[in-house]
PDB file of C-alpha atoms in Angstrom:
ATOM      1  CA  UNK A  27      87.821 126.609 160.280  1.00 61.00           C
ATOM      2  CA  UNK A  28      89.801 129.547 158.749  1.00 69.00           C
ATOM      3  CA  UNK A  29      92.950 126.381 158.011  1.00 68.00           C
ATOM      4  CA  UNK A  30      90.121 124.202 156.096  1.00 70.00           C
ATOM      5  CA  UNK A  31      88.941 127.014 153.858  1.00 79.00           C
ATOM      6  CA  UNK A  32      92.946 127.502 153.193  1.00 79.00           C
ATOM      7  CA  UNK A  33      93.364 124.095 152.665  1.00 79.00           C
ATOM      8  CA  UNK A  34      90.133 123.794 150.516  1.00 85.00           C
ATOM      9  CA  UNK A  35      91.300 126.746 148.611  1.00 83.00           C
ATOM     10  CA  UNK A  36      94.658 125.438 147.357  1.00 83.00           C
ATOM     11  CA  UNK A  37      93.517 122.273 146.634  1.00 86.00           C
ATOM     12  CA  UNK A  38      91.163 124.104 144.414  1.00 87.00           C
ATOM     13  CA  UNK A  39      93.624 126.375 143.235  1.00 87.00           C
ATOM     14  CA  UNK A  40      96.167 122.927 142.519  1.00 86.00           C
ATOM     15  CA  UNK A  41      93.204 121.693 140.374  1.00 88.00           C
ATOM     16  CA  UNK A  42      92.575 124.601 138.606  1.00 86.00           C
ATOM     17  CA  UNK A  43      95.981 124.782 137.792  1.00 90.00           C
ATOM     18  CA  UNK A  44      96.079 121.589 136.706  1.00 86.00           C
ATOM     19  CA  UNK A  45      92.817 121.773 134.494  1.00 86.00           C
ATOM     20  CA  UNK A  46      94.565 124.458 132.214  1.00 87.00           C
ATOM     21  CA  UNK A  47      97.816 122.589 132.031  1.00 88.00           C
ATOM     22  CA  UNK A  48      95.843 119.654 131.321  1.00 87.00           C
ATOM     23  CA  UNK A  49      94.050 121.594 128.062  1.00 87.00           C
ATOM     24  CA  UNK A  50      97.315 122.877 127.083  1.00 87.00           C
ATOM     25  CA  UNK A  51      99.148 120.080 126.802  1.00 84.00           C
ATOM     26  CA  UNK A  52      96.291 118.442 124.314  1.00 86.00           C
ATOM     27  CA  UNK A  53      96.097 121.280 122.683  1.00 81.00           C
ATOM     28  CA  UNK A  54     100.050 121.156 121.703  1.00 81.00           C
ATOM     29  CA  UNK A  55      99.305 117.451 120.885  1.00 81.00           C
ATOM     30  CA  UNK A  56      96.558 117.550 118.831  1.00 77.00           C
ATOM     31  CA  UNK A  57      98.263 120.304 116.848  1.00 82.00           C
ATOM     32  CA  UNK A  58     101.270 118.321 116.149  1.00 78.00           C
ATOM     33  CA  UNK A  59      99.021 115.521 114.939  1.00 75.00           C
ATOM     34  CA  UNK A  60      97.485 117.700 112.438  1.00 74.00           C
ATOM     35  CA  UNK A  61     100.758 118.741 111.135  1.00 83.00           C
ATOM     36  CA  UNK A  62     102.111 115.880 111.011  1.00 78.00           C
ATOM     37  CA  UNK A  63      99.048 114.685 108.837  1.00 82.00           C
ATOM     38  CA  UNK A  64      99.455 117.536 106.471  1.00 83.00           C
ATOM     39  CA  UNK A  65     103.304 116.950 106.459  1.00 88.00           C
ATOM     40  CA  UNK A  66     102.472 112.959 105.145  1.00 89.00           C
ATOM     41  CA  UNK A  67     100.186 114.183 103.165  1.00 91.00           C
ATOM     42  CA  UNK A  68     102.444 116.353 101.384  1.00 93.00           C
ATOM     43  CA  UNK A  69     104.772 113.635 101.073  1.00 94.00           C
ATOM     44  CA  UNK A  70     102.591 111.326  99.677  1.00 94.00           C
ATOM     45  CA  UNK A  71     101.444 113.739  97.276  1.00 95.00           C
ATOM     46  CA  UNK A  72     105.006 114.454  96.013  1.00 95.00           C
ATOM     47  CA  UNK A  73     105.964 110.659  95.800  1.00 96.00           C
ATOM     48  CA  UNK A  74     102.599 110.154  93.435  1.00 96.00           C
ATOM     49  CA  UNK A  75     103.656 113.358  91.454  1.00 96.00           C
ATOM     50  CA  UNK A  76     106.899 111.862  90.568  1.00 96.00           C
ATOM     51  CA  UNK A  77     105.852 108.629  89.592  1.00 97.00           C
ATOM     52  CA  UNK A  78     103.290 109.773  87.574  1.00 97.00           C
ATOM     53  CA  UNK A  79     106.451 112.088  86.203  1.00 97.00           C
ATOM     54  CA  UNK A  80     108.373 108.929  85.679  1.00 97.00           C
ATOM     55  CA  UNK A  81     105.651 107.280  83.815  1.00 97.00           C
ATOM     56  CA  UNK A  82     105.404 110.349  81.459  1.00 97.00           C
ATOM     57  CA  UNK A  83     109.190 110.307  80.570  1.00 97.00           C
ATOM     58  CA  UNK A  84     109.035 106.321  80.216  1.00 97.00           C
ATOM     59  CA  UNK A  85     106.231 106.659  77.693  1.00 97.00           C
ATOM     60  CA  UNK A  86     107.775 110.128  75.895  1.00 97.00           C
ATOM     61  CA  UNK A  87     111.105 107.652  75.769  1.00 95.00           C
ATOM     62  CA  UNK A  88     108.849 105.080  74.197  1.00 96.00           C
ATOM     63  CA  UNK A  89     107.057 107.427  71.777  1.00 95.00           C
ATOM     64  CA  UNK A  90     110.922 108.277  70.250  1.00 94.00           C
ATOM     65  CA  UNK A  91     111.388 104.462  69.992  1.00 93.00           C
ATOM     66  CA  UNK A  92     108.425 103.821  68.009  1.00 93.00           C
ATOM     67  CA  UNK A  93     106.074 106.795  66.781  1.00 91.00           C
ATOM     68  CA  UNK A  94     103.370 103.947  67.186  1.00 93.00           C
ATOM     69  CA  UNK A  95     103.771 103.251  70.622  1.00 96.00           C
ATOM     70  CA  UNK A  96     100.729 102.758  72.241  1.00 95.00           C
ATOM     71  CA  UNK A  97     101.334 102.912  76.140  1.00 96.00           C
ATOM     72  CA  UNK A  98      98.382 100.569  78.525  1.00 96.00           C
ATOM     73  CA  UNK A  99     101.512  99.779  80.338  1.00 97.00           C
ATOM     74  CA  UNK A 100     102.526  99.522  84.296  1.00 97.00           C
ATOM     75  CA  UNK A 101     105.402 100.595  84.853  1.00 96.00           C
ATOM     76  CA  UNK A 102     107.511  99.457  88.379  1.00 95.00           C
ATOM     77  CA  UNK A 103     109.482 101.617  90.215  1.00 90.00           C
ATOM     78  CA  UNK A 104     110.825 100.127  93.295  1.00 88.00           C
ATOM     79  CA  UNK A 105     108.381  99.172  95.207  1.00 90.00           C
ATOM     80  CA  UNK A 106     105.723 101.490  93.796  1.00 93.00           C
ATOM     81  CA  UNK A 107     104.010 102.031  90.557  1.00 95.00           C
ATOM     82  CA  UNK A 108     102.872 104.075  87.866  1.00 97.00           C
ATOM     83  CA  UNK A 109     100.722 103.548  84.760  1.00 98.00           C
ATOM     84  CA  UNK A 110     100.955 105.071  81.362  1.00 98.00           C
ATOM     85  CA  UNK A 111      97.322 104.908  80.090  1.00 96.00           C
ATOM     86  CA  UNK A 112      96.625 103.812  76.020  1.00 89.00           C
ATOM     87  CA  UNK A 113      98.288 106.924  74.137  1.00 94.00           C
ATOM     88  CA  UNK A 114      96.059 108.592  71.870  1.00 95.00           C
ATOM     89  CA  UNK A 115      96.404 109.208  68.285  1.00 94.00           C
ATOM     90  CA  UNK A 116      94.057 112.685  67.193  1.00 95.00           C
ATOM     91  CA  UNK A 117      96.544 112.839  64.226  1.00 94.00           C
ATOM     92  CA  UNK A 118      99.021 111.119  62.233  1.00 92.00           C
ATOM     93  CA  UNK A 119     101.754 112.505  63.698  1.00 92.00           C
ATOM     94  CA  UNK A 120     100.644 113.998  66.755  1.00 95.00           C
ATOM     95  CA  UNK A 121      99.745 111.950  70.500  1.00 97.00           C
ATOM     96  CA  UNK A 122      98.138 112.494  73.459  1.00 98.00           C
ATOM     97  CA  UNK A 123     100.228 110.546  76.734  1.00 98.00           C
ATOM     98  CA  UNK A 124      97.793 110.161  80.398  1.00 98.00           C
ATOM     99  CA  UNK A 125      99.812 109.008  82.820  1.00 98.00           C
ATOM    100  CA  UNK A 126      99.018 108.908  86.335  1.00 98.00           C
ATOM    101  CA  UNK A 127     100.398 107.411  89.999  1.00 98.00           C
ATOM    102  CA  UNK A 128      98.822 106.701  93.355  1.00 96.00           C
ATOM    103  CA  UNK A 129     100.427 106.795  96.987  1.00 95.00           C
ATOM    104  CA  UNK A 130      98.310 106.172  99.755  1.00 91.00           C
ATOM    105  CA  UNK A 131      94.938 107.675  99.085  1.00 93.00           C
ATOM    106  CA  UNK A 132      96.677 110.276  97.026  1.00 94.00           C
ATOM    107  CA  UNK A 133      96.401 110.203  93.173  1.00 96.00           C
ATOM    108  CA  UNK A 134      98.061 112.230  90.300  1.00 97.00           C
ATOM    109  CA  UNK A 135      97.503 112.764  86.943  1.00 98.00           C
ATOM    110  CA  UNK A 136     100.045 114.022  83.611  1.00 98.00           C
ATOM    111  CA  UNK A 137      98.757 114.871  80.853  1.00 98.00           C
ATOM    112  CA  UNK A 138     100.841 115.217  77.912  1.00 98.00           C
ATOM    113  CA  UNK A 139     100.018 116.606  74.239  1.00 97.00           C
ATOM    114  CA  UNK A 140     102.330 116.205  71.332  1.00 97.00           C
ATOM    115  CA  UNK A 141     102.331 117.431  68.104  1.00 96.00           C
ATOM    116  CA  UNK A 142     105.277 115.587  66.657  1.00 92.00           C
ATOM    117  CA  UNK A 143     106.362 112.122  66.839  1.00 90.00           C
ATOM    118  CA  UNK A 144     108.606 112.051  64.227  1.00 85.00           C
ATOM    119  CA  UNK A 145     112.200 113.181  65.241  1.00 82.00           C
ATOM    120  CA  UNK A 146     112.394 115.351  66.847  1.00 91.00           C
ATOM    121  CA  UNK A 147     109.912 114.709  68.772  1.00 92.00           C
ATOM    122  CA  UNK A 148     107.926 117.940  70.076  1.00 95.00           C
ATOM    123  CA  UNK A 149     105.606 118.243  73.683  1.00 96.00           C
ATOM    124  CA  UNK A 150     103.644 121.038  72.836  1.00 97.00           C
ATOM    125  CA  UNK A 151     101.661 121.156  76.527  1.00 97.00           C
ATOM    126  CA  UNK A 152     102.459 119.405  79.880  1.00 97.00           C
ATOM    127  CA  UNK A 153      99.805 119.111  83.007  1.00 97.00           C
ATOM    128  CA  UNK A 154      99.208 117.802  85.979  1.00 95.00           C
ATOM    129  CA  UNK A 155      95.636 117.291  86.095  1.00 96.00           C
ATOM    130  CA  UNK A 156      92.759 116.356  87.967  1.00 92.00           C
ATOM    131  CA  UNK A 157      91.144 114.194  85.664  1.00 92.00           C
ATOM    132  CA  UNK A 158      91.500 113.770  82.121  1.00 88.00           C
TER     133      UNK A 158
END
């Protein structure tokens, strides 16, 4: 009797044991799943910031060209995109440039005010924004 209560009582402890190495080792997992979510969805972020970046110097480039320069353009960039949204006139002289990008599910937004087109020509306010 007094081996099968011994026996009983490490294969208990065994299973305990194993239990808690069991939780552990999800535990670890699912944590490097979640980082590794927030780490793409940094990078995704990022890649959709500088395109929308890109898009804003393309259409600033543009604006130097031609003072009229209207924008409603796509603009390729590898194999990704960006596109530079119809560029407002409040003034004569002065434009307002949306731009904005999308990765993934991620989506980013410049917006760009400038008070002179003619040369040179002067960005008076910069943003990334959430909507515009």
């Amino acid at each position: 009797m007094i081996k099968h209560q011994q026996g009983m009582i490490a294969l208990l402890s065994v299973l305990v044991i194993g239990a808690v190495t069991l939780v552990l080792a999800v535990g670890v997992s699912l944590r490097s799943v979640g980082e590794t979510e927030i780490s793409l969805a940094e990078e995704f972020t990022n890649q959709a910031q500088a395109l929308a970046t890109a898009c804003a110097e393309k259409a600033l480039s543009s604006l130097r060209l031609d003072g009229t320069y209207a924008g409603g353009e796509e603009v390729n960039l590898g194999d990704e995109s960006c596109i530079i949204e119809v560029v407002e006139a409040p003034t004569e002289f002065s434009r307002v440039v949306k731009t904005r990008a999308t990765v993934g599910d991620y989506h980013q937004k410049v917006l760009i005010e400038v008070s002179e087109v003619r040369a040179p020509l002067q960005v008076t306010s910069w943003q990334e924004v959430a909507s515009y």
